[in-house]
């Protein structure tokens, strides 16, 4: 499995007998921008939870850069290079935009290093640059609680990048955004994909079409099919799953 | 922050100067004034309340900044108080030398000093124990609780449970630490002087001011900078902190332990100024009162913790003098009023309303940032340029 950034084998996660993920096998190469789609209850969020260590696998393994993640806690996995953006924007509301970015940017996350930080000359410029990319430089000093929903989404993506992980997990980045904002976020992700490996979970088909190179369809906890957007959309099983879901 | 380091430094200097000036005023002018108006006993009260304010600073760290509500800080307060009074009990009166067995132990027919008391013969040990004993207890309790991700109400209930366990232990151990009666300090001696003498009390009054100022400075240092931001981040969204790569457990344990240490110092200083420590310091009501002080003053502002403690406690002593039965009702009403009308406490209210008031008085229009940023054509243009540049790439 060497060479794969993320390799998941026969992953099963069950909650009291209910299998949220069922014998799922998945892998990702470094530098890829992958989109995962699937109807409600397909196990998309559980999938991310398992990669980030929030949920432990019942069976199977998750390897990141060749290391089995089973025994690590969330913060260790985050330090190994997996960053995560949540479905609803989650930023620190009582801190300013810049402070939010600073906490993510800081690479020395131990207690002592936080109490006695060594000044990092590049930090200010780097953060300003990132804020410009996500379009929040003008609001750097206002508290995050004053941001609009879309701005919070972009701030959280900015924080994710500031953390400079090797793999970005992005859960429904455009939920609740206007069309214009959706396009902005899409462009942002495409731009980021040049330097990072990104795994996006999304419902919005328009958006998926905008950014996706390769799409994986989840259904009932397993991979249904994989391919380009066109391949996936013409796949009989995918149409059945989605149409069946719509009729419910 | 948007300020340059140099400006930050001069601000820090100004704040230090203000704190030092207030401390000196509290040492010199205030006792003189109170003595002049025939209210000398208020000086003693002030000393005690400032000791309590040190505990309130600790509560503010753990609750105001980190968002963890501890309802058991009386435990740490009592540990500090007991540590110091055990030391004082063993001090010989002038003239006598050698080992001094506390009176109550003699009364119970104990002839050998119990093992628990042995280390408290030493002043250095006691001084360290006042801080370290509560700190260690809190660190152990905190580690066990936070590691298992017990939060919110469950944590508060656990702190109360711990409080009750210790209360029952202290209450029940007649032959070890005099049970319900507690340990008196005002008839004990330190350096050959009786503790209740005016000189001794004055010394502890000064010591309390110095330690309160130092504690304030220490908390100020902790809450500014990255560590302080992280505490607020833990309060706002702990899982997010975890997924950013920080381990919240160690930070929470440290803050809990620090706040316990502050409560220990407060307990020791309060005990010697009020003359006795009893298990009543571990009353649940007392621990909740500490939280009320911080809420009234304004949580998340260190000044608020200190002011709240002084305001509530002076209100209590004034009201109880006039209407002895009235205080509890008033305290309840005060708490309700603060929660409903002033959710950010007095200091929070001042912070939000005074700039507005000043603006109205001076009628200078100060730009309120958010809405005007939205309508700012320059910024819109800048955003446009940035997004255009993005799509060009």
Coordinates of C-alpha atoms in Angstrom, one line a residue:
Chain A
X1 CA 0.0 0.0 0.0
X2 CA 3.0 2.3 0.0
X3 CA 2.6 5.4 -2.0
X4 CA -1.0 5.8 -1.1
X5 CA -1.8 8.8 1.1
X6 CA -4.8 7.3 2.6
X7 CA -5.6 3.6 2.5
X8 CA -8.7 2.1 4.0
X9 CA -9.3 -1.6 4.0
X10 CA -12.5 -3.5 4.9
X11 CA -13.6 -0.8 7.3
X12 CA -16.7 -1.6 9.3
X13 CA -18.1 0.7 11.9
X14 CA -21.2 -0.5 13.8
X15 CA -23.2 1.4 16.3
X16 CA -25.2 -1.1 18.4
X17 CA -25.4 -3.5 15.5
X18 CA -26.2 -0.9 12.9
X19 CA -23.5 -0.8 10.4
X20 CA -22.8 2.8 9.4
X21 CA -19.9 1.6 7.4
X22 CA -19.8 -1.8 5.9
X23 CA -16.7 -3.4 4.6
X24 CA -15.5 -0.3 2.9
X25 CA -12.3 -0.2 1.0
X26 CA -11.0 3.1 -0.3
X27 CA -7.7 4.7 -1.2
X28 CA -6.4 8.1 -2.2
X29 CA -3.1 9.1 -3.9
X30 CA -1.1 12.1 -2.8
X31 CA -2.2 15.3 -4.5
X32 CA -5.7 14.1 -5.4
X33 CA -8.9 16.1 -5.1
X34 CA -11.6 13.5 -4.4
X35 CA -15.3 14.1 -3.9
X36 CA -17.5 11.7 -2.0
X37 CA -21.2 11.8 -2.7
X38 CA -24.0 9.6 -1.5
X39 CA -27.6 9.9 -0.3
X40 CA -28.4 10.7 3.3
X41 CA -27.4 7.9 5.7
X42 CA -24.7 6.6 3.3
X43 CA -22.1 6.9 6.1
X44 CA -20.3 9.9 4.7
X45 CA -19.8 11.7 8.0
X46 CA -19.0 8.5 9.9
X47 CA -16.4 7.9 7.2
X48 CA -14.7 11.2 8.2
X49 CA -15.1 10.5 11.9
X50 CA -13.2 7.3 11.5
X51 CA -10.4 8.9 9.6
X52 CA -10.0 11.6 12.1
X53 CA -10.1 9.3 15.1
X54 CA -13.4 10.5 16.5
X55 CA -14.9 7.1 15.9
X56 CA -12.9 3.9 16.2
X57 CA -13.3 1.1 13.6
X58 CA -15.1 -2.0 14.6
X59 CA -13.2 -3.9 12.0
X60 CA -10.7 -3.1 9.3
X61 CA -7.9 -0.5 9.2
X62 CA -7.2 3.1 8.2
X63 CA -3.7 3.8 7.1
X64 CA -2.4 7.3 6.6
X65 CA 1.0 7.7 5.0
X66 CA 1.6 4.0 5.9
X67 CA 0.7 4.3 9.6
X68 CA -2.3 2.6 11.2
X69 CA -4.4 5.3 12.8
X70 CA -6.3 2.9 15.2
X71 CA -4.3 3.7 18.3
X72 CA -4.1 7.5 17.9
X73 CA -6.3 10.2 19.4
X74 CA -7.8 13.0 17.4
X75 CA -5.2 15.6 18.3
X76 CA -2.4 13.2 17.4
X77 CA -4.0 12.4 14.1
X78 CA -4.4 16.1 13.4
X79 CA -0.7 16.7 14.1
X80 CA 0.2 13.8 11.8
X81 CA -1.3 15.9 9.0
X82 CA -5.1 15.4 8.7
X83 CA -7.2 18.5 8.9
X84 CA -10.9 18.6 9.1
X85 CA -13.6 21.0 8.3
X86 CA -17.0 20.3 9.8
X87 CA -20.4 20.4 8.2
X88 CA -21.5 23.5 10.0
X89 CA -18.8 26.1 10.2
X90 CA -17.0 25.8 13.5
X91 CA -14.8 28.6 14.4
X92 CA -14.0 30.2 17.8
X93 CA -16.7 32.9 18.0
X94 CA -15.1 34.9 20.7
X95 CA -11.7 35.3 19.0
X96 CA -10.9 37.6 16.2
X97 CA -10.5 36.2 12.7
X98 CA -6.8 36.6 12.9
X99 CA -6.6 34.8 16.3
X100 CA -8.6 32.0 14.8
X101 CA -6.1 31.6 12.1
X102 CA -3.2 32.0 14.5
X103 CA -4.3 29.1 16.6
X104 CA -4.6 26.9 13.5
X105 CA -1.3 28.1 12.0
X106 CA 0.7 27.5 15.2
X107 CA 2.7 24.3 14.6
X108 CA 3.9 23.9 18.2
X109 CA 0.9 22.7 20.0
X110 CA 2.3 21.4 23.3
X111 CA 1.4 23.0 26.6
X112 CA 4.9 24.5 27.2
X113 CA 5.3 25.9 23.7
X114 CA 1.9 27.5 24.0
X115 CA 2.7 29.1 27.3
X116 CA 6.1 30.3 26.1
X117 CA 5.8 30.7 22.4
X118 CA 8.8 31.4 20.3
X119 CA 8.1 34.2 18.0
X120 CA 7.7 33.1 14.4
X121 CA 8.7 35.9 12.1
X122 CA 6.8 34.7 9.1
X123 CA 3.5 34.0 10.9
X124 CA 2.0 37.5 10.4
X125 CA 2.6 37.6 6.7
X126 CA 1.6 34.0 6.1
X127 CA -1.7 34.6 7.9
X128 CA -2.3 37.8 6.1
X129 CA -1.7 36.0 2.8
X130 CA -4.1 33.2 3.7
X131 CA -6.7 35.7 4.8
X132 CA -6.4 37.4 1.4
X133 CA -7.0 34.1 -0.3
X134 CA -10.1 33.4 1.6
X135 CA -11.2 37.0 1.2
X136 CA -11.3 37.9 4.9
X137 CA -8.3 40.3 5.2
X138 CA -10.6 43.3 5.7
X139 CA -12.2 41.6 8.7
X140 CA -9.0 40.2 10.3
X141 CA -9.6 42.0 13.5
X142 CA -13.3 41.6 13.9
X143 CA -14.6 38.8 16.1
X144 CA -15.6 35.7 14.3
X145 CA -19.1 35.9 15.8
X146 CA -19.8 38.9 13.5
X147 CA -19.1 37.0 10.3
X148 CA -21.8 35.9 8.0
X149 CA -22.4 32.2 7.5
X150 CA -20.4 32.0 4.2
X151 CA -17.6 34.0 5.7
X152 CA -17.4 31.5 8.6
X153 CA -17.2 28.7 6.1
X154 CA -14.3 30.4 4.3
X155 CA -12.6 31.2 7.6
X156 CA -12.8 27.6 8.6
X157 CA -11.3 26.5 5.3
X158 CA -8.6 29.1 5.8
X159 CA -7.9 27.7 9.2
X160 CA -7.7 24.3 7.7
X161 CA -5.1 25.5 5.2
X162 CA -3.2 27.4 7.9
X163 CA -2.9 24.2 9.8
X164 CA -1.0 23.0 6.6
X165 CA -2.1 19.4 6.7
X166 CA -1.2 16.9 4.1
X167 CA -4.8 15.8 3.7
X168 CA -7.8 18.2 4.0
X169 CA -11.1 16.6 4.8
X170 CA -13.9 19.0 3.9
X171 CA -17.5 18.1 5.0
X172 CA -20.2 19.9 2.9
X173 CA -18.4 23.2 2.5
X174 CA -21.2 24.8 0.5
X175 CA -24.2 23.8 2.7
X176 CA -26.3 26.9 3.2
X177 CA -24.3 29.2 0.9
X178 CA -25.6 31.3 -2.0
X179 CA -24.7 30.4 -5.5
X180 CA -22.1 33.1 -5.7
X181 CA -20.5 32.0 -2.4
X182 CA -20.6 28.4 -3.6
X183 CA -18.6 29.3 -6.6
X184 CA -16.1 31.2 -4.5
X185 CA -15.6 28.2 -2.3
X186 CA -15.3 26.0 -5.3
X187 CA -12.6 28.1 -6.8
X188 CA -10.8 28.2 -3.5
X189 CA -10.8 24.4 -3.2
X190 CA -9.5 24.0 -6.8
X191 CA -6.8 26.5 -6.0
X192 CA -5.9 24.6 -2.8
X193 CA -5.9 21.3 -4.6
X194 CA -2.7 22.4 -6.4
X195 CA -0.7 22.0 -3.2
X196 CA -2.8 19.7 -1.0
X197 CA -4.7 16.5 -1.2
X198 CA -8.3 17.1 -0.5
X199 CA -11.3 14.9 0.2
X200 CA -14.6 16.7 -0.1
X201 CA -18.0 15.4 1.0
X202 CA -20.8 17.1 -0.8
X203 CA -24.5 16.9 -1.7
X204 CA -24.6 19.8 -4.2
X205 CA -24.2 18.2 -7.6
X206 CA -23.6 21.5 -9.4
X207 CA -20.8 22.1 -7.1
X208 CA -19.4 18.6 -7.4
X209 CA -19.3 19.0 -11.2
X210 CA -17.4 22.3 -10.7
X211 CA -14.6 20.8 -8.7
X212 CA -14.5 17.1 -9.1
X213 CA -11.8 15.2 -10.8
X214 CA -12.7 11.8 -9.4
X215 CA -15.9 10.9 -7.6
X216 CA -16.6 8.1 -5.1
X217 CA -20.3 7.2 -4.5
X218 CA -21.1 5.8 -1.0
X219 CA -24.2 3.9 -0.4
X220 CA -25.3 2.1 2.8
X221 CA -21.8 2.2 4.2
X222 CA -19.9 0.8 1.2
X223 CA -18.4 2.2 -2.0
X224 CA -21.0 1.9 -4.8
X225 CA -18.8 3.0 -7.6
X226 CA -15.9 5.3 -8.5
X227 CA -15.0 7.4 -11.5
X228 CA -15.3 10.7 -13.2
X229 CA -18.5 12.7 -12.7
X230 CA -19.8 11.7 -16.1
X231 CA -19.1 8.0 -15.6
X232 CA -20.7 8.1 -12.2
X233 CA -23.8 10.0 -13.3
X234 CA -24.5 7.5 -16.1
X235 CA -24.0 4.5 -13.8
X236 CA -27.2 2.6 -13.5
X237 CA -26.8 1.7 -9.8
X238 CA -26.1 5.4 -8.9
X239 CA -29.3 6.5 -10.7
X240 CA -31.3 3.8 -8.9
X241 CA -29.9 4.8 -5.5
X242 CA -30.5 8.5 -6.0
X243 CA -33.9 8.1 -7.7
X244 CA -35.0 5.7 -5.1
X245 CA -34.0 8.1 -2.5
X246 CA -36.0 10.9 -4.1
X247 CA -39.1 8.9 -4.3
X248 CA -39.1 8.3 -0.5
Chain B
X1 CA -3.7 41.8 17.7
X2 CA -3.3 44.8 15.4
X3 CA -1.1 46.7 17.7
X4 CA 2.6 46.8 17.4
X5 CA 4.8 45.2 20.0
X6 CA 6.0 48.5 21.2
X7 CA 2.5 49.8 21.8
X8 CA 1.7 46.6 23.6
X9 CA 4.7 47.0 25.8
X10 CA 3.8 50.6 26.8
X11 CA 0.2 49.5 27.4
X12 CA 1.5 46.7 29.7
X13 CA 3.7 49.3 31.5
X14 CA 0.7 51.5 32.1
X15 CA -1.4 48.6 33.4
X16 CA 1.4 47.5 35.7
X17 CA 1.7 51.1 37.0
X18 CA -2.0 51.3 37.6
X19 CA -2.0 48.0 39.5
X20 CA 1.0 49.0 41.6
X21 CA -0.6 52.4 42.3
X22 CA -3.9 50.8 43.4
X23 CA -1.9 48.3 45.6
X24 CA 0.0 51.1 47.3
X25 CA -3.2 53.1 47.8
X26 CA -4.8 50.1 49.4
X27 CA -1.8 49.7 51.7
X28 CA -1.5 53.4 52.8
X29 CA -4.5 55.6 52.0
X30 CA -7.4 53.3 52.4
X31 CA -6.7 52.0 55.9
X32 CA -6.0 55.6 57.0
X33 CA -9.3 56.8 55.6
X34 CA -11.3 54.0 57.1
X35 CA -9.6 54.6 60.5
X36 CA -10.3 58.3 60.2
X37 CA -14.0 57.7 59.8
X38 CA -14.1 55.2 62.7
X39 CA -14.5 52.2 60.5
X40 CA -11.3 50.4 61.4
X41 CA -12.8 47.0 61.4
X42 CA -13.5 47.4 57.7
X43 CA -9.8 47.3 57.1
X44 CA -9.8 43.7 58.4
X45 CA -12.8 42.9 56.2
X46 CA -11.1 44.4 53.2
X47 CA -8.1 42.2 53.8
X48 CA -10.3 39.1 54.0
X49 CA -12.3 40.0 50.9
X50 CA -9.1 40.6 48.9
X51 CA -8.0 37.2 49.9
X52 CA -11.3 35.9 48.6
X53 CA -10.7 37.8 45.4
X54 CA -7.6 35.6 44.8
X55 CA -9.9 32.6 44.7
X56 CA -12.3 34.5 42.4
X57 CA -9.4 35.0 40.0
X58 CA -9.0 31.3 39.9
X59 CA -12.7 30.7 39.3
X60 CA -12.5 33.2 36.5
X61 CA -9.7 31.4 34.8
X62 CA -11.5 28.0 34.9
X63 CA -15.0 29.3 34.4
X64 CA -14.9 32.7 32.7
X65 CA -12.1 31.8 30.2
X66 CA -12.2 28.1 29.8
X67 CA -15.9 27.6 30.4
X68 CA -15.6 24.9 32.9
X69 CA -17.9 25.5 35.9
X70 CA -16.3 24.2 39.1
X71 CA -18.7 24.2 42.1
X72 CA -16.1 22.7 44.4
X73 CA -13.5 25.3 44.8
X74 CA -14.2 25.5 48.6
X75 CA -12.3 22.2 48.7
X76 CA -9.1 23.9 47.5
X77 CA -9.7 26.9 49.6
X78 CA -10.1 24.7 52.7
X79 CA -6.9 22.7 51.9
X80 CA -4.9 25.9 51.8
X81 CA -6.5 27.2 55.0
X82 CA -6.0 23.9 56.8
X83 CA -2.4 23.6 55.7
X84 CA -1.5 27.0 57.1
X85 CA -3.4 26.7 60.4
X86 CA -1.9 23.3 61.0
X87 CA 1.5 24.9 60.8
X88 CA 0.4 27.7 63.1
X89 CA -1.0 25.2 65.7
X90 CA 2.4 23.7 66.1
X91 CA 4.2 27.0 66.7
X92 CA 5.4 27.4 70.3
X93 CA 4.2 30.5 72.3
X94 CA 7.0 32.9 73.4
X95 CA 9.1 31.3 76.1
X96 CA 8.2 27.7 75.3
X97 CA 10.4 25.7 73.0
X98 CA 10.3 22.4 71.3
X99 CA 7.3 20.5 70.0
X100 CA 4.0 22.1 70.6
X101 CA 1.1 19.7 70.6
X102 CA -2.2 21.4 69.6
X103 CA -4.6 21.9 72.5
X104 CA -7.4 19.9 71.1
X105 CA -5.1 16.9 70.6
X106 CA -4.1 17.0 74.3
X107 CA -7.8 17.2 75.1
X108 CA -8.5 14.0 73.2
X109 CA -5.6 12.4 75.0
X110 CA -3.3 12.1 72.0
X111 CA 0.3 12.2 73.1
X112 CA 2.2 11.7 69.8
X113 CA 1.9 14.1 66.9
X114 CA -0.1 12.2 64.2
X115 CA 1.8 11.5 61.0
X116 CA -0.4 13.9 59.0
X117 CA 0.9 16.8 61.1
X118 CA 4.6 16.0 61.0
X119 CA 5.5 17.8 57.7
X120 CA 3.6 20.9 58.8
X121 CA 6.3 21.6 61.5
X122 CA 8.3 23.2 58.7
X123 CA 7.5 26.6 57.3
X124 CA 9.0 26.1 53.8
X125 CA 7.0 22.9 53.5
X126 CA 3.8 24.6 54.6
X127 CA 4.3 27.5 52.2
X128 CA 4.7 25.1 49.3
X129 CA 1.9 22.9 50.5
X130 CA -0.6 25.8 50.6
X131 CA -0.2 26.1 46.9
X132 CA 0.8 22.6 45.9
X133 CA -1.6 20.5 47.9
X134 CA -4.7 22.0 46.2
X135 CA -2.9 22.0 42.9
X136 CA -2.1 18.3 43.1
X137 CA -5.6 17.3 44.2
X138 CA -7.1 19.4 41.4
X139 CA -4.6 18.0 38.9
X140 CA -5.5 14.4 39.8
X141 CA -9.2 15.0 39.8
X142 CA -9.0 17.1 36.7
X143 CA -6.9 14.5 34.8
X144 CA -9.3 11.7 35.6
X145 CA -12.3 13.7 34.7
X146 CA -11.1 15.6 31.6
X147 CA -9.4 12.5 30.2
X148 CA -12.7 10.8 30.0
X149 CA -14.2 13.9 28.4
X150 CA -16.6 14.6 31.1
X151 CA -17.9 18.1 30.6
X152 CA -20.5 20.6 31.5
X153 CA -23.0 19.8 34.2
X154 CA -21.5 16.4 34.9
X155 CA -18.2 18.0 35.7
X156 CA -19.9 20.5 38.0
X157 CA -21.7 17.7 39.9
X158 CA -18.4 15.8 40.2
X159 CA -16.7 18.8 41.8
X160 CA -19.5 19.0 44.3
X161 CA -19.2 15.3 45.0
X162 CA -15.5 15.7 45.6
X163 CA -16.3 18.6 47.9
X164 CA -18.7 16.4 50.0
X165 CA -16.2 13.6 50.3
X166 CA -13.6 16.0 51.7
X167 CA -16.2 17.7 53.9
X168 CA -17.2 14.5 55.5
X169 CA -13.6 13.5 55.9
X170 CA -12.6 16.7 57.7
X171 CA -15.8 16.8 59.6
X172 CA -15.4 13.2 60.9
X173 CA -11.8 13.2 61.9
X174 CA -12.1 14.6 65.5
X175 CA -8.8 13.2 66.7
X176 CA -6.9 14.2 63.6
X177 CA -7.9 17.7 62.7
X178 CA -10.6 18.6 65.3
X179 CA -13.6 17.7 63.1
X180 CA -16.5 20.2 63.1
X181 CA -14.7 22.6 65.4
X182 CA -12.0 23.3 62.9
X183 CA -8.6 24.8 63.8
X184 CA -8.3 28.2 65.4
X185 CA -5.5 30.4 64.3
X186 CA -6.0 33.7 66.2
X187 CA -4.6 32.4 69.5
X188 CA -1.6 30.8 67.8
X189 CA 1.8 32.4 67.5
X190 CA 4.0 33.2 64.6
X191 CA 7.6 34.4 65.1
X192 CA 6.7 34.9 68.8
X193 CA 3.7 37.2 68.1
X194 CA 0.1 36.2 68.6
X195 CA -1.8 36.0 65.4
X196 CA -4.6 38.3 66.4
X197 CA -2.3 41.2 67.3
X198 CA -2.8 44.3 65.2
X199 CA 0.8 44.2 63.8
X200 CA 0.3 40.6 62.6
X201 CA -3.0 41.4 61.1
X202 CA -1.6 44.4 59.4
X203 CA 1.2 42.3 58.0
X204 CA -1.2 39.8 56.5
X205 CA -3.3 42.7 55.1
X206 CA -0.2 43.9 53.2
X207 CA 0.7 40.4 52.2
X208 CA -2.8 39.8 50.8
X209 CA -2.5 43.0 48.7
X210 CA 0.9 42.0 47.4
X211 CA -0.3 38.4 46.6
X212 CA -3.5 39.6 45.0
X213 CA -1.6 41.9 42.7
X214 CA 0.8 39.1 41.8
X215 CA -2.0 36.7 41.2
X216 CA -3.7 39.3 39.0
X217 CA -0.5 39.7 37.0
X218 CA 0.0 36.0 36.7
X219 CA -3.6 35.5 35.5
X220 CA -3.2 38.4 33.1
X221 CA -0.1 36.8 31.7
X222 CA -1.8 33.4 31.4
X223 CA -4.9 34.8 29.6
X224 CA -3.1 37.1 27.2
X225 CA -1.3 35.6 24.2
X226 CA -1.7 32.2 22.6
X227 CA -2.5 30.3 25.8
X228 CA -5.3 32.6 26.7
X229 CA -6.7 32.4 23.1
X230 CA -6.6 28.6 23.4
X231 CA -8.6 28.7 26.7
X232 CA -11.3 30.8 25.0
X233 CA -11.1 28.4 22.0
X234 CA -11.7 25.4 24.3
X235 CA -14.7 27.3 25.8
X236 CA -16.1 28.0 22.3
X237 CA -15.5 24.7 20.6
X238 CA -13.5 22.0 22.2
X239 CA -13.7 19.3 19.5
X240 CA -12.5 21.9 17.0
X241 CA -9.4 22.5 19.2
X242 CA -8.8 18.8 19.2
X243 CA -9.0 18.5 15.5
X244 CA -6.6 21.4 15.1
X245 CA -4.0 19.2 16.9
X246 CA -4.1 20.5 20.4
X247 CA -4.8 18.2 23.3
X248 CA -7.4 20.0 25.3
X249 CA -7.0 17.7 28.3
X250 CA -3.6 19.0 29.3
X251 CA -4.7 22.6 29.0
X252 CA -7.8 22.0 31.1
X253 CA -5.9 20.1 33.8
X254 CA -3.3 22.9 34.0
X255 CA -6.0 25.6 34.3
X256 CA -7.9 23.7 36.8
X257 CA -4.8 23.1 38.9
X258 CA -3.7 26.7 38.7
X259 CA -7.1 27.9 39.8
X260 CA -7.0 25.4 42.7
X261 CA -3.6 26.7 43.7
X262 CA -5.0 30.3 43.8
X263 CA -7.9 29.1 45.9
X264 CA -5.4 27.5 48.3
X265 CA -3.5 30.8 48.7
X266 CA -6.8 32.6 49.2
X267 CA -7.8 30.0 51.9
X268 CA -4.6 30.4 53.8
X269 CA -4.8 34.2 53.8
X270 CA -8.5 34.3 54.6
X271 CA -8.0 31.9 57.5
X272 CA -5.4 33.9 59.3
X273 CA -7.4 37.1 59.0
X274 CA -10.7 35.6 60.1
X275 CA -9.0 33.5 62.9
X276 CA -10.4 30.0 62.2
X277 CA -10.8 27.4 59.5
X278 CA -13.6 24.8 59.8
X279 CA -15.1 22.3 57.4
X280 CA -17.8 24.9 56.8
X281 CA -15.4 26.3 54.2
X282 CA -16.4 23.2 52.2
X283 CA -20.0 24.1 52.4
X284 CA -21.5 23.8 48.9
X285 CA -23.1 27.2 49.3
X286 CA -19.7 28.8 49.8
X287 CA -18.3 27.3 46.6
X288 CA -21.4 28.5 44.7
X289 CA -20.9 32.0 46.2
X290 CA -17.4 32.2 44.6
X291 CA -19.0 31.7 41.3
X292 CA -21.6 34.4 42.0
X293 CA -18.8 36.9 42.8
X294 CA -17.3 36.3 39.4
X295 CA -20.7 36.4 37.6
X296 CA -21.6 39.7 39.3
X297 CA -18.2 41.3 38.5
X298 CA -18.1 39.9 34.9
X299 CA -16.7 36.6 33.9
X300 CA -13.9 36.5 31.5
X301 CA -12.6 39.8 32.8
X302 CA -10.1 39.5 35.6
X303 CA -10.9 42.9 37.0
X304 CA -14.5 41.8 37.2
X305 CA -13.6 38.8 39.4
X306 CA -11.8 41.1 41.9
X307 CA -14.4 43.8 41.8
X308 CA -17.3 41.4 42.0
X309 CA -15.8 39.7 45.1
X310 CA -15.4 43.1 46.9
X311 CA -18.8 44.4 45.9
X312 CA -20.8 41.3 46.9
X313 CA -18.9 40.8 50.1
X314 CA -19.2 44.4 51.2
X315 CA -22.8 44.4 50.3
X316 CA -23.2 41.3 52.4
X317 CA -21.5 42.7 55.4
X318 CA -23.4 46.1 55.2
X319 CA -26.7 44.4 54.7
X320 CA -26.2 41.8 57.4
X321 CA -25.4 44.6 59.8
X322 CA -28.7 46.3 59.1
X323 CA -31.0 43.4 58.4
X324 CA -29.4 40.2 59.5
X325 CA -32.1 37.9 57.9
X326 CA -32.1 39.7 54.6
X327 CA -28.8 38.8 53.0
X328 CA -29.7 35.5 51.5
X329 CA -32.7 37.0 49.7
X330 CA -30.6 39.8 48.5
X331 CA -27.8 37.5 47.3
X332 CA -30.4 35.4 45.4
X333 CA -31.9 38.5 43.9
X334 CA -28.5 39.8 42.9
X335 CA -27.6 36.6 41.1
X336 CA -30.9 36.6 39.3
X337 CA -30.5 40.2 38.3
X338 CA -27.0 39.6 37.0
X339 CA -28.0 36.6 35.0
X340 CA -31.0 38.2 33.4
X341 CA -30.1 41.9 33.1
X342 CA -26.3 42.0 33.1
X343 CA -25.2 38.6 31.7
X344 CA -21.6 40.0 31.4
X345 CA -21.6 41.3 34.9
X346 CA -20.8 44.9 35.9
X347 CA -17.5 45.1 34.1
X348 CA -19.0 43.6 31.0
X349 CA -21.8 46.2 31.1
X350 CA -19.3 49.0 31.5
X351 CA -17.3 47.7 28.6
X352 CA -20.2 47.7 26.2
X353 CA -22.0 50.8 27.5
X354 CA -19.4 53.3 28.5
X355 CA -17.8 53.7 25.1
X356 CA -21.3 54.4 23.8
X357 CA -22.0 56.8 26.6
X358 CA -18.7 58.6 26.0
X359 CA -19.5 58.9 22.3
X360 CA -22.8 60.4 23.0
X361 CA -21.3 62.9 25.5
X362 CA -18.5 63.9 23.2
X363 CA -20.7 63.4 20.1
X364 CA -17.7 62.2 18.2
X365 CA -18.8 59.5 15.7
X366 CA -16.8 56.4 16.2
X367 CA -17.0 54.0 13.4
X368 CA -18.6 50.8 14.4
X369 CA -16.8 48.2 12.3
X370 CA -19.1 45.5 11.1
X371 CA -22.0 47.1 9.2
X372 CA -19.8 49.8 7.7
X373 CA -17.3 47.2 6.5
X374 CA -20.1 45.5 4.7
X375 CA -21.0 48.8 3.0
X376 CA -17.5 49.9 2.4
X377 CA -17.0 50.3 -1.4
X378 CA -13.2 50.1 -1.1
X379 CA -13.4 46.7 0.6
X380 CA -15.9 45.4 -1.9
X381 CA -13.6 46.5 -4.7
X382 CA -10.7 44.8 -3.0
X383 CA -12.6 41.6 -2.6
X384 CA -13.6 41.7 -6.2
X385 CA -10.0 42.1 -7.3
X386 CA -8.9 39.2 -5.1
X387 CA -11.6 36.9 -6.4
X388 CA -10.9 38.0 -10.0
X389 CA -7.3 37.2 -9.5
X390 CA -8.2 33.8 -8.1
X391 CA -10.3 32.9 -11.1
X392 CA -7.6 34.1 -13.5
X393 CA -5.1 31.6 -12.2

